[in-house]
Structures are given as C-alpha cells and as structure tokens.
Amino acid sequence: MNTKVDLDKTMIDRTPVSQTVARQIQKMIQSGEIEALQRLPSQRQLAEKLGVSRSSLREALMTLETLGFVKTYSGSGTIVCDPNANPPPDSTHWRYAKRYDMSDVFEVRMLLEGRLAKHAAQTTTADDINILKTATDRMEAAWENNDLIVNVEEDQAFHQHIARKCRNVLLSQQYESIVPLLIETQRQPIPFTAVNRMAESIAEHRAIIKALHERDANAAEKAMNLHIKNTAKCAGVVV
C-alpha cells in the first residue's frame, strides 16, 4: 500500500481549529523547529504566531500532552518532551480525571460500541465498507508517517461512522453525547512502549470491517469488544 499520502488534506473539511493547531505544533516539534526540552513561547505569543484564539491553542496543547509531545507545568509553561524517553513523561495523562475514571469510560465503550457494531452489521452498505476501509488505511498511513493527530482523527472517524449506522437512534445519540471522552481514550493508548499495538489495532479494525461486510452481527459485536478490550489494556485498564 502506498502510504505517501497528503495527510494535510485528509481531514480538511471536518477538523476543528484546535486539531489543526495541534498538527501545526506537532510538525514544528518533529521538524526540529521546536527542540526537545525546549519551552514553548507563552500562550499569548504562540496564539498570535499561529493566528488562533488562546482557547483553541489550549485545547491543542491538551491534545499534544495526552499524546506525549509536551508537558505543561503550572506556573512554568509548556515544555517539549524528549521523544527518546521511554515512555515520554505523562504518556498516560487523562484530562478528565477530576470527573471520570478512565476505566469507567472504557467500560461504557464496551457496553455501547459492541452493540452499535451489532446493529451496524444489519445496515452497512458497500459505500459504508469503503468509508471504513479508507479511514483505516488513512489511520495506518498516518501512523507510518508519524502523524499521531491524524491517526486518532481517522480512528474516531471509523468508530463514529459505525455508530451512525445504528437504527436505534437512542443508542447513537448516547454515543454522540460522549464523543469527547471517547476521543480521549483513543489518544490515550498511543503505544510508546507496546510498539506492536498499532499494527494489532489496524488488524482489529479490518476484522470489524470483515464482519460488517459479511453482515455477521454477532461477529461484529465480538470483534469490536475485543478491539476495545485490547485498546484499554494498552492504556493500563482492564475491562
């Protein structure tokens, strides 16, 4: 598969400003424009440089902190993490810790997304299969291009498309209502230490697609639950 795709154009129509900003800063770090252990400019300065609001910048920095690119210290600013650290500082950062335990969110995912996949198997069309395959291919390409931001965006696009195929409107609405929490669990287990996890995750996506394509509802539910269980394990959560 040719992975030399233009990832900057992958999500152009659906990417929030904060995610675009996160991708810009990610490039600055990976290109060496901002070096490891270097302190980022103040939020005011950086927001002005990037031409965005400080609220969008703060959201972008929280995303980058979850992914292990930066670490924000109260009163001291934001420092670029050393990519050679194993694992990078706070690679298990959980921004919702004051409200929800990460294990609770994964438990909800197990209860909800398996059922959504089961329903989706009854309604999935050839076009849906192509959409899911494309999202998975882009997710894999982003990983191989070291673009963690797009990797998670395409992962979320995959799961959200399945949720929207459910005929039970209430189930779909429940999923949509907790999307921010779900996205954070998808950012969380980027495998700094379990280096083979991404290949396994991609394979699990393809197993889900196969079950949906075959309209095997039970297999789709089982494949989704296994995927979420393994993702949770990589994040240090047992469900």
mmCIF file of C-alpha atoms in Angstrom:
data_model
loop_
_atom_site.group_PDB
_atom_site.id
_atom_site.type_symbol
_atom_site.label_atom_id
_atom_site.label_comp_id
_atom_site.label_asym_id
_atom_site.label_seq_id
_atom_site.Cartn_x
_atom_site.Cartn_y
_atom_site.Cartn_z
ATOM 1 C CA MET A 1 0.000 0.000 0.000
ATOM 2 C CA ASN A 2 1.266 3.469 -0.878
ATOM 3 C CA THR A 3 1.345 5.414 2.376
ATOM 4 C CA LYS A 4 2.851 8.592 0.913
ATOM 5 C CA VAL A 5 -0.463 10.398 1.007
ATOM 6 C CA ASP A 6 -1.079 14.090 1.656
ATOM 7 C CA LEU A 7 -2.245 13.805 5.226
ATOM 8 C CA ASP A 8 -2.721 17.586 5.491
ATOM 9 C CA LYS A 9 -5.740 17.246 3.182
ATOM 10 C CA THR A 10 -7.201 14.166 4.837
ATOM 11 C CA MET A 11 -9.420 15.883 7.372
ATOM 12 C CA ILE A 12 -9.694 19.401 5.963
ATOM 13 C CA ASP A 13 -13.479 19.536 5.959
ATOM 14 C CA ARG A 14 -14.038 18.138 9.439
ATOM 15 C CA THR A 15 -11.054 19.156 11.530
ATOM 16 C CA PRO A 16 -11.708 21.582 14.415
ATOM 17 C CA VAL A 17 -9.369 24.566 14.679
ATOM 18 C CA SER A 18 -7.752 23.104 17.786
ATOM 19 C CA GLN A 19 -6.812 19.928 15.904
ATOM 20 C CA THR A 20 -5.342 21.930 13.039
ATOM 21 C CA VAL A 21 -3.275 23.859 15.575
ATOM 22 C CA ALA A 22 -2.173 20.621 17.256
ATOM 23 C CA ARG A 23 -0.983 19.310 13.885
ATOM 24 C CA GLN A 24 0.960 22.534 13.242
ATOM 25 C CA ILE A 25 2.739 22.304 16.578
ATOM 26 C CA GLN A 26 3.338 18.577 16.062
ATOM 27 C CA LYS A 27 5.126 19.426 12.777
ATOM 28 C CA MET A 28 7.161 22.143 14.478
ATOM 29 C CA ILE A 29 8.331 19.623 17.070
ATOM 30 C CA GLN A 30 9.013 16.789 14.629
ATOM 31 C CA SER A 31 10.871 19.058 12.190
ATOM 32 C CA GLY A 32 13.145 20.323 14.956
ATOM 33 C CA GLU A 33 11.826 23.883 14.730
ATOM 34 C CA ILE A 34 10.981 23.400 18.404
ATOM 35 C CA GLU A 35 13.540 21.135 20.051
ATOM 36 C CA ALA A 36 13.134 18.550 22.792
ATOM 37 C CA LEU A 37 13.119 20.013 26.312
ATOM 38 C CA GLN A 38 12.592 23.495 24.871
ATOM 39 C CA ARG A 39 9.974 25.705 26.494
ATOM 40 C CA LEU A 40 7.199 26.811 24.154
ATOM 41 C CA PRO A 41 6.501 30.538 23.801
ATOM 42 C CA SER A 42 3.779 31.894 26.060
ATOM 43 C CA GLN A 43 0.231 31.032 25.027
ATOM 44 C CA ARG A 44 -0.342 34.641 24.020
ATOM 45 C CA GLN A 45 2.746 34.683 21.803
ATOM 46 C CA LEU A 46 2.103 31.260 20.293
ATOM 47 C CA ALA A 47 -1.571 32.026 19.619
ATOM 48 C CA GLU A 48 -0.566 35.230 17.832
ATOM 49 C CA LYS A 49 2.092 33.406 15.800
ATOM 50 C CA LEU A 50 -0.378 30.742 14.678
ATOM 51 C CA GLY A 51 -3.247 33.176 14.199
ATOM 52 C CA VAL A 52 -5.679 31.376 16.503
ATOM 53 C CA SER A 53 -7.543 32.055 19.727
ATOM 54 C CA ARG A 54 -5.965 31.146 23.037
ATOM 55 C CA SER A 55 -8.848 28.766 23.761
ATOM 56 C CA SER A 56 -8.095 26.810 20.547
ATOM 57 C CA LEU A 57 -4.412 26.801 21.461
ATOM 58 C CA ARG A 58 -5.117 25.493 24.969
ATOM 59 C CA GLU A 59 -7.218 22.656 23.547
ATOM 60 C CA ALA A 60 -4.425 21.835 21.086
ATOM 61 C CA LEU A 61 -1.853 21.739 23.887
ATOM 62 C CA MET A 62 -4.056 19.384 25.917
ATOM 63 C CA THR A 63 -4.239 17.072 22.909
ATOM 64 C CA LEU A 64 -0.473 17.169 22.479
ATOM 65 C CA GLU A 65 0.038 16.495 26.179
ATOM 66 C CA THR A 66 -2.143 13.388 26.032
ATOM 67 C CA LEU A 67 -0.137 12.161 23.052
ATOM 68 C CA GLY A 68 3.117 12.734 24.937
ATOM 69 C CA PHE A 69 4.521 15.600 22.854
ATOM 70 C CA VAL A 70 4.518 18.229 25.588
ATOM 71 C CA LYS A 71 4.137 18.650 29.325
ATOM 72 C CA THR A 72 2.559 21.725 30.901
ATOM 73 C CA TYR A 73 3.788 22.747 34.352
ATOM 74 C CA SER A 74 1.720 25.105 36.462
ATOM 75 C CA GLY A 75 3.460 28.466 36.602
ATOM 76 C CA SER A 76 6.347 27.284 34.421
ATOM 77 C CA GLY A 77 4.843 26.940 30.960
ATOM 78 C CA THR A 78 4.869 24.098 28.458
ATOM 79 C CA ILE A 79 7.976 22.008 27.718
ATOM 80 C CA VAL A 80 8.550 19.761 24.697
ATOM 81 C CA CYS A 81 9.057 16.177 25.853
ATOM 82 C CA ASP A 82 12.141 14.182 24.974
ATOM 83 C CA PRO A 83 10.998 11.671 22.304
ATOM 84 C CA ASN A 84 13.749 9.295 23.425
ATOM 85 C CA ALA A 85 12.269 8.997 26.902
ATOM 86 C CA ASN A 86 10.692 5.563 27.436
ATOM 87 C CA PRO A 87 7.847 6.274 27.922
ATOM 88 C CA PRO A 88 7.657 10.068 27.455
ATOM 89 C CA PRO A 89 6.511 11.998 30.536
ATOM 90 C CA ASP A 90 2.793 11.753 31.218
ATOM 91 C CA SER A 91 2.037 9.488 28.282
ATOM 92 C CA THR A 92 -0.897 8.331 30.422
ATOM 93 C CA HIS A 93 -2.206 11.841 31.023
ATOM 94 C CA TRP A 94 -6.003 11.760 31.474
ATOM 95 C CA ARG A 95 -7.574 15.195 31.230
ATOM 96 C CA TYR A 96 -10.950 14.130 32.668
ATOM 97 C CA ALA A 97 -9.520 12.646 35.865
ATOM 98 C CA LYS A 98 -11.466 15.034 38.119
ATOM 99 C CA ARG A 99 -14.783 13.917 36.617
ATOM 100 C CA TYR A 100 -14.438 10.368 35.311
ATOM 101 C CA ASP A 101 -12.097 7.475 35.802
ATOM 102 C CA MET A 102 -10.637 6.250 32.525
ATOM 103 C CA SER A 103 -11.703 2.697 33.326
ATOM 104 C CA ASP A 104 -15.329 3.867 33.557
ATOM 105 C CA VAL A 105 -15.161 5.316 30.059
ATOM 106 C CA PHE A 106 -13.696 2.123 28.643
ATOM 107 C CA GLU A 107 -16.436 0.130 30.381
ATOM 108 C CA VAL A 108 -19.066 2.325 28.705
ATOM 109 C CA ARG A 109 -17.318 1.807 25.377
ATOM 110 C CA MET A 110 -17.501 -1.966 25.884
ATOM 111 C CA LEU A 111 -21.216 -1.791 26.650
ATOM 112 C CA LEU A 112 -22.111 0.669 23.895
ATOM 113 C CA GLU A 113 -19.838 0.180 20.888
ATOM 114 C CA GLY A 114 -20.156 -3.576 20.661
ATOM 115 C CA ARG A 115 -23.919 -3.177 20.467
ATOM 116 C CA LEU A 116 -23.593 -0.402 17.903
ATOM 117 C CA ALA A 117 -21.426 -2.640 15.717
ATOM 118 C CA LYS A 118 -24.004 -5.412 16.023
ATOM 119 C CA HIS A 119 -26.728 -3.064 14.791
ATOM 120 C CA ALA A 120 -24.484 -1.663 12.044
ATOM 121 C CA ALA A 121 -24.000 -5.135 10.577
ATOM 122 C CA GLN A 122 -27.665 -5.065 9.604
ATOM 123 C CA THR A 123 -27.498 -1.752 7.743
ATOM 124 C CA THR A 124 -23.961 -1.454 6.359
ATOM 125 C CA THR A 125 -23.732 -0.862 2.607
ATOM 126 C CA ALA A 126 -20.868 -1.219 0.159
ATOM 127 C CA ASP A 127 -20.297 2.534 0.428
ATOM 128 C CA ASP A 128 -20.024 2.225 4.207
ATOM 129 C CA ILE A 129 -17.447 -0.535 3.861
ATOM 130 C CA ASN A 130 -15.382 1.680 1.556
ATOM 131 C CA ILE A 131 -15.587 4.566 4.041
ATOM 132 C CA LEU A 132 -14.408 2.328 6.877
ATOM 133 C CA LYS A 133 -11.596 0.868 4.770
ATOM 134 C CA THR A 134 -10.450 4.359 3.766
ATOM 135 C CA ALA A 135 -10.454 5.581 7.373
ATOM 136 C CA THR A 136 -8.404 2.540 8.412
ATOM 137 C CA ASP A 137 -5.953 2.981 5.537
ATOM 138 C CA ARG A 138 -5.501 6.651 6.438
ATOM 139 C CA MET A 139 -5.076 5.757 10.090
ATOM 140 C CA GLU A 140 -2.324 3.299 9.159
ATOM 141 C CA ALA A 141 -0.659 5.795 6.797
ATOM 142 C CA ALA A 142 -0.730 8.497 9.470
ATOM 143 C CA TRP A 143 0.983 6.164 11.927
ATOM 144 C CA GLU A 144 3.670 5.267 9.407
ATOM 145 C CA ASN A 145 4.167 8.994 8.723
ATOM 146 C CA ASN A 146 4.402 9.656 12.487
ATOM 147 C CA ASP A 147 1.303 11.880 12.399
ATOM 148 C CA LEU A 148 -0.394 10.955 15.662
ATOM 149 C CA ILE A 149 -3.003 13.711 15.339
ATOM 150 C CA VAL A 150 -4.450 12.386 12.069
ATOM 151 C CA ASN A 151 -4.041 8.820 13.302
ATOM 152 C CA VAL A 152 -6.517 9.499 16.105
ATOM 153 C CA GLU A 153 -8.813 11.578 13.880
ATOM 154 C CA GLU A 154 -9.185 8.711 11.423
ATOM 155 C CA ASP A 155 -9.644 6.234 14.277
ATOM 156 C CA GLN A 156 -12.512 8.365 15.560
ATOM 157 C CA ALA A 157 -13.996 8.693 12.050
ATOM 158 C CA PHE A 158 -14.057 4.885 11.838
ATOM 159 C CA HIS A 159 -15.864 4.393 15.140
ATOM 160 C CA GLN A 160 -18.247 7.295 14.630
ATOM 161 C CA HIS A 161 -19.340 6.050 11.210
ATOM 162 C CA ILE A 162 -20.251 2.676 12.697
ATOM 163 C CA ALA A 163 -22.214 4.373 15.477
ATOM 164 C CA ARG A 164 -24.210 6.381 12.957
ATOM 165 C CA LYS A 165 -25.308 3.213 11.141
ATOM 166 C CA CYS A 166 -27.318 2.051 14.148
ATOM 167 C CA ARG A 167 -31.089 2.049 13.661
ATOM 168 C CA ASN A 168 -31.596 2.592 17.381
ATOM 169 C CA VAL A 169 -31.493 6.391 17.471
ATOM 170 C CA LEU A 170 -31.161 6.488 21.244
ATOM 171 C CA LEU A 171 -28.034 4.314 21.164
ATOM 172 C CA SER A 172 -26.475 6.536 18.512
ATOM 173 C CA GLN A 173 -27.342 9.664 20.494
ATOM 174 C CA GLN A 174 -25.767 8.200 23.622
ATOM 175 C CA TYR A 175 -22.580 7.624 21.658
ATOM 176 C CA GLU A 176 -22.560 11.152 20.235
ATOM 177 C CA SER A 177 -23.103 12.639 23.690
ATOM 178 C CA ILE A 178 -19.790 11.269 24.983
ATOM 179 C CA VAL A 179 -17.613 11.672 21.890
ATOM 180 C CA PRO A 180 -15.050 13.954 23.652
ATOM 181 C CA LEU A 181 -14.456 11.254 26.266
ATOM 182 C CA LEU A 182 -14.195 8.564 23.607
ATOM 183 C CA ILE A 183 -11.658 10.530 21.593
ATOM 184 C CA GLU A 184 -9.528 10.978 24.685
ATOM 185 C CA THR A 185 -9.412 7.205 25.254
ATOM 186 C CA GLN A 186 -8.315 6.830 21.619
ATOM 187 C CA ARG A 187 -5.481 9.304 22.122
ATOM 188 C CA GLN A 188 -4.508 7.756 25.431
ATOM 189 C CA PRO A 189 -3.020 4.396 24.447
ATOM 190 C CA ILE A 190 -0.723 5.554 21.637
ATOM 191 C CA PRO A 191 1.810 2.736 22.116
ATOM 192 C CA PHE A 192 5.087 4.276 23.216
ATOM 193 C CA THR A 193 6.030 1.077 24.976
ATOM 194 C CA ALA A 194 3.817 -1.511 23.218
ATOM 195 C CA VAL A 195 5.344 -0.832 19.814
ATOM 196 C CA ASN A 196 3.318 -3.505 18.031
ATOM 197 C CA ARG A 197 -0.041 -2.283 19.302
ATOM 198 C CA MET A 198 -0.844 -0.077 16.321
ATOM 199 C CA ALA A 199 -0.446 -2.938 13.852
ATOM 200 C CA GLU A 200 -2.723 -5.014 16.068
ATOM 201 C CA SER A 201 -5.264 -2.182 16.249
ATOM 202 C CA ILE A 202 -5.319 -1.845 12.464
ATOM 203 C CA ALA A 203 -5.830 -5.595 12.124
ATOM 204 C CA GLU A 204 -8.725 -5.387 14.598
ATOM 205 C CA HIS A 205 -10.311 -2.623 12.514
ATOM 206 C CA ARG A 206 -10.088 -4.840 9.461
ATOM 207 C CA ALA A 207 -11.690 -7.742 11.382
ATOM 208 C CA ILE A 208 -14.594 -5.451 12.307
ATOM 209 C CA ILE A 209 -14.945 -4.391 8.657
ATOM 210 C CA LYS A 210 -14.957 -8.035 7.540
ATOM 211 C CA ALA A 211 -17.762 -8.889 9.975
ATOM 212 C CA LEU A 212 -19.785 -5.872 8.875
ATOM 213 C CA HIS A 213 -19.247 -6.702 5.212
ATOM 214 C CA GLU A 214 -20.483 -10.238 5.839
ATOM 215 C CA ARG A 215 -23.453 -8.852 7.820
ATOM 216 C CA ASP A 216 -22.474 -11.085 10.723
ATOM 217 C CA ALA A 217 -23.884 -9.145 13.660
ATOM 218 C CA ASN A 218 -22.502 -11.399 16.386
ATOM 219 C CA ALA A 219 -19.030 -11.413 14.854
ATOM 220 C CA ALA A 220 -19.110 -7.622 14.516
ATOM 221 C CA GLU A 221 -20.019 -7.216 18.178
ATOM 222 C CA LYS A 222 -17.335 -9.690 19.250
ATOM 223 C CA ALA A 223 -14.659 -8.053 17.084
ATOM 224 C CA MET A 224 -15.490 -4.579 18.388
ATOM 225 C CA ASN A 225 -15.437 -5.702 22.010
ATOM 226 C CA LEU A 226 -12.071 -7.413 21.532
ATOM 227 C CA HIS A 227 -10.699 -4.237 19.928
ATOM 228 C CA ILE A 228 -11.833 -2.041 22.816
ATOM 229 C CA LYS A 229 -10.607 -4.542 25.406
ATOM 230 C CA ASN A 230 -7.134 -4.615 23.838
ATOM 231 C CA THR A 231 -7.056 -0.830 23.497
ATOM 232 C CA ALA A 232 -7.957 -0.458 27.158
ATOM 233 C CA LYS A 233 -5.230 -2.933 28.134
ATOM 234 C CA CYS A 234 -2.654 -0.842 26.266
ATOM 235 C CA ALA A 235 -3.791 2.144 28.318
ATOM 236 C CA GLY A 236 -3.375 0.149 31.526
ATOM 237 C CA VAL A 237 -7.101 -0.520 32.013
ATOM 238 C CA VAL A 238 -8.730 -3.934 32.435
ATOM 239 C CA VAL A 239 -12.356 -4.169 31.301
#
